[in-house]
Amino acid sequence: AQKITQTQPGMFVQEKEAVTLDCTYDTSDPSYGLFWYKQPSSGEMIFLIYQGSYDQQNATEGRYSLNFQKARKSANLVISASQLGDSAMYFCAMREGLISGTYKYIFGTGTRLKVLA
Amino acid sequence: GAGVSQSPSNKVTEKGKDVELRCDPISGHTALYWYRQSLGQGLEFLIYFQGNSAPDKSGLPSDRFSAERTGGSVSTLTIQRTQQEDSAVYLCASSLRTGGTGNTIYFGEGSWLTVV
């Protein structure tokens, strides 16, 4: 079974608009972390934001926020005021902790975001 | 160093040859990860190290793939008898430690491998 699911292979958004990229996850581990990474066409993976399973507040980093709904096992990334430079591939990732016995990070298949001028 | 450094950045090799890919993690980072990304695809976990030991090597696709880490720092990923399906970007990442789910991993720029 997929541990991380990103159902939107591609998304378009108008410049200056907000966009939500979906991510759902599957784990039985009570302790886990959720991450979002951006991969521009140049190929590097850039860390954007982190949410811990025990965090009470949704994580925010500048224009990025993570809409964490634990009961629904979703961790959607919200980008506000989109910019042309936000055009990239976005990956959701999860790292389990307590039960799994492994500390590998599992990545989704990604969502390609295109910001339109 | 300031960031994760990988070499070579690009490698073209003939089918059947062996290749070595190198990763130099961020100074002080004890955890090191290798991932593979085929063109337009997601990231496929290969192996991770905590110090010099590899607690999870479940992602290595075949016995042609091996990795080692020495001195708790530099790691090499070796692919023997390369096949065309090995063509991909090999990404290395490091984090301060593995314990604690909040440890962010930071990636290098990758080694682009093309097997012809």
CSV table of C-alpha atoms in Angstrom, one decimal:
chain,number,residue,atom,x,y,z
A,1,ALA,CA,0.0,0.0,0.0
A,2,GLN,CA,1.2,3.5,-0.8
A,3,LYS,CA,2.4,5.3,2.3
A,4,ILE,CA,2.3,8.7,0.7
A,5,THR,CA,-0.2,9.6,-1.9
A,6,GLN,CA,-0.2,12.7,-4.0
A,7,THR,CA,-3.2,12.5,-6.3
A,8,GLN,CA,-2.5,15.6,-8.4
A,9,PRO,CA,0.2,14.9,-11.1
A,10,GLY,CA,-0.1,18.5,-12.3
A,11,MET,CA,-1.6,21.8,-11.2
A,12,PHE,CA,-1.9,25.3,-12.7
A,13,VAL,CA,-2.3,28.4,-10.6
A,14,GLN,CA,-2.5,32.1,-11.6
A,15,GLU,CA,0.2,34.3,-10.3
A,16,LYS,CA,-0.6,35.9,-6.9
A,17,GLU,CA,-3.3,33.3,-6.2
A,18,ALA,CA,-3.1,30.6,-3.5
A,19,VAL,CA,-2.8,27.0,-4.4
A,20,THR,CA,-3.2,23.8,-2.3
A,21,LEU,CA,-1.2,20.6,-3.1
A,22,ASP,CA,-2.7,17.5,-1.7
A,23,CYS,CA,-0.9,14.8,0.3
A,24,THR,CA,-2.4,11.9,2.2
A,25,TYR,CA,-0.4,9.4,4.2
A,26,ASP,CA,-0.8,6.0,5.8
A,27,THR,CA,0.9,4.9,9.0
A,28,SER,CA,0.2,3.2,12.2
A,29,ASP,CA,3.2,4.8,13.9
A,30,PRO,CA,2.0,7.4,16.5
A,31,SER,CA,5.2,9.3,16.0
A,32,TYR,CA,6.0,10.6,12.5
A,33,GLY,CA,7.1,13.7,10.6
A,34,LEU,CA,5.7,15.1,7.4
A,35,PHE,CA,7.8,17.2,5.0
A,36,TRP,CA,7.4,19.0,1.8
A,37,TYR,CA,10.2,19.5,-0.7
A,38,LYS,CA,10.4,21.6,-3.9
A,39,GLN,CA,12.3,20.4,-6.9
A,40,PRO,CA,12.8,23.1,-9.6
A,41,SER,CA,13.8,22.1,-13.1
A,42,SER,CA,17.5,22.4,-12.1
A,43,GLY,CA,17.0,19.2,-10.0
A,44,GLU,CA,17.9,20.1,-6.5
A,45,MET,CA,15.6,19.2,-3.7
A,46,ILE,CA,14.7,22.1,-1.5
A,47,PHE,CA,13.2,21.7,2.0
A,48,LEU,CA,10.1,23.8,2.5
A,49,ILE,CA,8.3,22.9,5.7
A,50,TYR,CA,7.9,20.3,8.4
A,51,GLN,CA,5.0,19.1,10.6
A,52,GLY,CA,5.4,16.7,13.5
A,53,SER,CA,2.6,14.3,14.4
A,54,TYR,CA,2.3,15.7,17.9
A,55,ASP,CA,2.4,19.3,16.8
A,56,GLN,CA,-0.8,21.1,17.8
A,57,GLN,CA,-0.4,24.0,15.4
A,58,ASN,CA,-0.2,23.8,11.6
A,59,ALA,CA,3.3,24.6,10.4
A,60,THR,CA,4.0,27.8,8.5
A,61,GLU,CA,7.1,29.1,6.8
A,62,GLY,CA,6.7,32.4,5.0
A,63,ARG,CA,4.3,31.8,2.1
A,64,TYR,CA,4.1,28.1,2.8
A,65,SER,CA,1.7,26.5,5.3
A,66,LEU,CA,0.8,23.0,6.0
A,67,ASN,CA,-2.8,22.1,6.5
A,68,PHE,CA,-2.5,19.1,8.9
A,69,GLN,CA,-5.6,17.1,9.4
A,70,LYS,CA,-4.5,14.2,11.6
A,71,ALA,CA,-7.7,12.3,11.7
A,72,ARG,CA,-8.0,12.4,7.9
A,73,LYS,CA,-4.2,11.6,7.5
A,74,SER,CA,-3.7,14.5,5.2
A,75,ALA,CA,-0.9,17.1,5.1
A,76,ASN,CA,-1.7,19.5,2.3
A,77,LEU,CA,0.7,22.2,1.3
A,78,VAL,CA,-0.7,25.7,0.8
A,79,ILE,CA,1.3,28.2,-1.1
A,80,SER,CA,-0.1,31.8,-0.8
A,81,ALA,CA,0.5,34.6,-3.3
A,82,SER,CA,2.0,32.3,-6.0
A,83,GLN,CA,5.1,33.5,-7.8
A,84,LEU,CA,6.5,32.4,-11.2
A,85,GLY,CA,9.5,31.0,-9.3
A,86,ASP,CA,7.1,28.6,-7.5
A,87,SER,CA,6.8,26.6,-10.7
A,88,ALA,CA,8.4,23.2,-9.8
A,89,MET,CA,7.8,19.7,-8.8
A,90,TYR,CA,6.6,19.4,-5.2
A,91,PHE,CA,7.1,16.2,-3.1
A,92,CYS,CA,5.4,15.2,0.2
A,93,ALA,CA,7.4,12.9,2.4
A,94,MET,CA,6.9,11.1,5.7
A,95,ARG,CA,9.4,9.8,8.2
A,96,GLU,CA,8.1,7.3,10.7
A,97,GLY,CA,9.7,6.9,14.1
A,98,LEU,CA,8.6,4.8,16.9
A,99,ILE,CA,7.2,1.5,15.6
A,100,SER,CA,8.6,1.1,12.2
A,101,GLY,CA,12.1,0.6,13.3
A,102,THR,CA,13.5,2.4,10.3
A,103,TYR,CA,14.2,6.0,9.8
A,104,LYS,CA,13.9,6.2,6.0
A,105,TYR,CA,11.9,9.0,4.5
A,106,ILE,CA,9.2,7.9,2.1
A,107,PHE,CA,8.3,10.2,-0.8
A,108,GLY,CA,5.2,10.6,-2.8
A,109,THR,CA,5.2,10.7,-6.6
A,110,GLY,CA,5.0,14.5,-6.7
A,111,THR,CA,2.9,17.3,-8.1
A,112,ARG,CA,4.1,19.5,-10.9
A,113,LEU,CA,3.0,23.1,-10.3
A,114,LYS,CA,2.9,25.6,-13.1
A,115,VAL,CA,2.3,29.3,-12.1
A,116,LEU,CA,0.8,31.3,-15.0
A,117,ALA,CA,1.6,35.0,-15.5
B,1,GLY,CA,31.1,21.6,4.0
B,2,ALA,CA,28.3,24.0,3.7
B,3,GLY,CA,26.0,21.6,1.8
B,4,VAL,CA,25.8,18.0,0.7
B,5,SER,CA,28.3,17.5,-2.1
B,6,GLN,CA,28.0,14.8,-4.7
B,7,SER,CA,30.4,13.7,-7.4
B,8,PRO,CA,30.4,13.2,-10.3
B,9,SER,CA,27.6,15.5,-11.2
B,10,ASN,CA,27.2,13.7,-14.6
B,11,LYS,CA,28.4,10.3,-15.6
B,12,VAL,CA,28.0,8.5,-18.9
B,13,THR,CA,29.1,4.9,-18.8
B,14,GLU,CA,28.9,1.9,-21.1
B,15,LYS,CA,26.6,-1.0,-20.2
B,16,GLY,CA,28.5,-3.5,-18.2
B,17,LYS,CA,31.0,-1.1,-16.6
B,18,ASP,CA,31.1,-0.4,-12.8
B,19,VAL,CA,30.5,3.1,-11.5
B,20,GLU,CA,31.2,4.8,-8.2
B,21,LEU,CA,29.2,7.7,-6.9
B,22,ARG,CA,30.4,9.8,-4.0
B,23,CYS,CA,28.6,11.7,-1.4
B,24,ASP,CA,30.1,14.1,1.2
B,25,PRO,CA,27.4,15.0,3.7
B,26,ILE,CA,27.0,18.2,5.7
B,27,SER,CA,29.7,18.4,8.4
B,28,GLY,CA,28.5,16.9,11.6
B,29,HIS,CA,25.6,15.0,10.1
B,30,THR,CA,25.6,11.5,11.3
B,31,ALA,CA,22.7,10.2,9.0
B,32,LEU,CA,23.2,9.7,5.3
B,33,TYR,CA,20.6,8.6,2.7
B,34,TRP,CA,20.8,7.5,-0.9
B,35,TYR,CA,17.8,7.8,-3.2
B,36,ARG,CA,17.3,7.2,-6.9
B,37,GLN,CA,15.1,9.3,-9.2
B,38,SER,CA,14.3,8.1,-12.7
B,39,LEU,CA,13.3,10.7,-15.3
B,40,GLY,CA,10.0,12.4,-14.2
B,41,GLN,CA,9.5,10.0,-11.4
B,42,GLY,CA,9.5,10.2,-7.6
B,43,LEU,CA,12.2,9.3,-5.2
B,44,GLU,CA,13.1,5.7,-4.6
B,45,PHE,CA,14.8,4.9,-1.3
B,46,LEU,CA,18.0,2.9,-1.6
B,47,ILE,CA,19.8,2.8,1.7
B,48,TYR,CA,20.6,4.9,4.8
B,49,PHE,CA,23.5,5.0,7.1
B,50,GLN,CA,23.7,5.9,10.8
B,51,GLY,CA,27.3,6.5,11.3
B,52,ASN,CA,29.1,3.8,9.3
B,53,SER,CA,26.4,1.2,9.7
B,54,ALA,CA,23.5,0.7,7.4
B,55,PRO,CA,20.4,-0.3,9.4
B,56,ASP,CA,18.2,-0.3,6.3
B,57,LYS,CA,19.4,-1.3,2.9
B,58,SER,CA,16.1,-2.7,1.8
B,59,GLY,CA,15.8,-0.4,-1.2
B,60,LEU,CA,18.9,-1.6,-3.0
B,61,PRO,CA,17.4,-3.0,-6.2
B,62,SER,CA,19.8,-5.9,-6.7
B,63,ASP,CA,23.1,-7.3,-5.6
B,64,ARG,CA,24.9,-5.2,-8.2
B,65,PHE,CA,24.3,-2.2,-5.9
B,66,SER,CA,26.3,-1.7,-2.8
B,67,ALA,CA,27.2,1.3,-0.6
B,68,GLU,CA,29.6,2.0,2.2
B,69,ARG,CA,30.4,4.8,4.5
B,70,THR,CA,33.7,5.3,6.2
B,71,GLY,CA,34.7,7.6,9.1
B,72,GLY,CA,31.1,8.5,9.6
B,73,SER,CA,31.4,10.9,6.7
B,74,VAL,CA,31.9,10.2,3.0
B,75,SER,CA,29.8,7.5,1.4
B,76,THR,CA,30.2,5.8,-2.0
B,77,LEU,CA,27.4,4.0,-3.9
B,78,THR,CA,28.8,1.4,-6.3
B,79,ILE,CA,26.9,-0.1,-9.2
B,80,GLN,CA,28.5,-3.1,-10.8
B,81,ARG,CA,27.9,-4.2,-14.3
B,82,THR,CA,25.6,-1.3,-15.1
B,83,GLN,CA,22.4,-1.8,-17.1
B,84,GLN,CA,20.5,0.8,-19.0
B,85,GLU,CA,17.7,0.7,-16.4
B,86,ASP,CA,20.2,2.0,-13.9
B,87,SER,CA,20.1,5.4,-15.7
B,88,ALA,CA,18.7,7.9,-13.2
B,89,VAL,CA,19.7,10.7,-10.9
B,90,TYR,CA,21.2,9.4,-7.7
B,91,LEU,CA,20.5,11.8,-4.8
B,92,CYS,CA,22.3,11.8,-1.5
B,93,ALA,CA,20.9,13.5,1.6
B,94,SER,CA,22.1,13.9,5.2
B,95,SER,CA,20.6,14.9,8.5
B,96,LEU,CA,21.9,15.6,11.9
B,97,ARG,CA,20.8,12.3,13.2
B,98,THR,CA,18.2,9.7,12.6
B,99,GLY,CA,16.5,9.8,16.0
B,100,GLY,CA,13.5,12.1,16.2
B,101,THR,CA,11.0,12.5,13.4
B,102,GLY,CA,11.8,16.2,13.0
B,103,ASN,CA,15.2,15.7,11.5
B,104,THR,CA,15.1,17.4,8.1
B,105,ILE,CA,17.2,15.8,5.4
B,106,TYR,CA,19.1,18.1,3.1
B,107,PHE,CA,19.9,16.9,-0.4
B,108,GLY,CA,22.8,17.2,-2.7
B,109,GLU,CA,22.4,18.2,-6.3
B,110,GLY,CA,22.6,14.6,-7.5
B,111,SER,CA,24.7,12.5,-9.8
B,112,TRP,CA,23.1,12.1,-13.2
B,113,LEU,CA,24.0,8.6,-14.5
B,114,THR,CA,23.4,7.6,-18.1
B,115,VAL,CA,24.2,4.0,-19.1
B,116,VAL,CA,24.6,3.7,-22.9
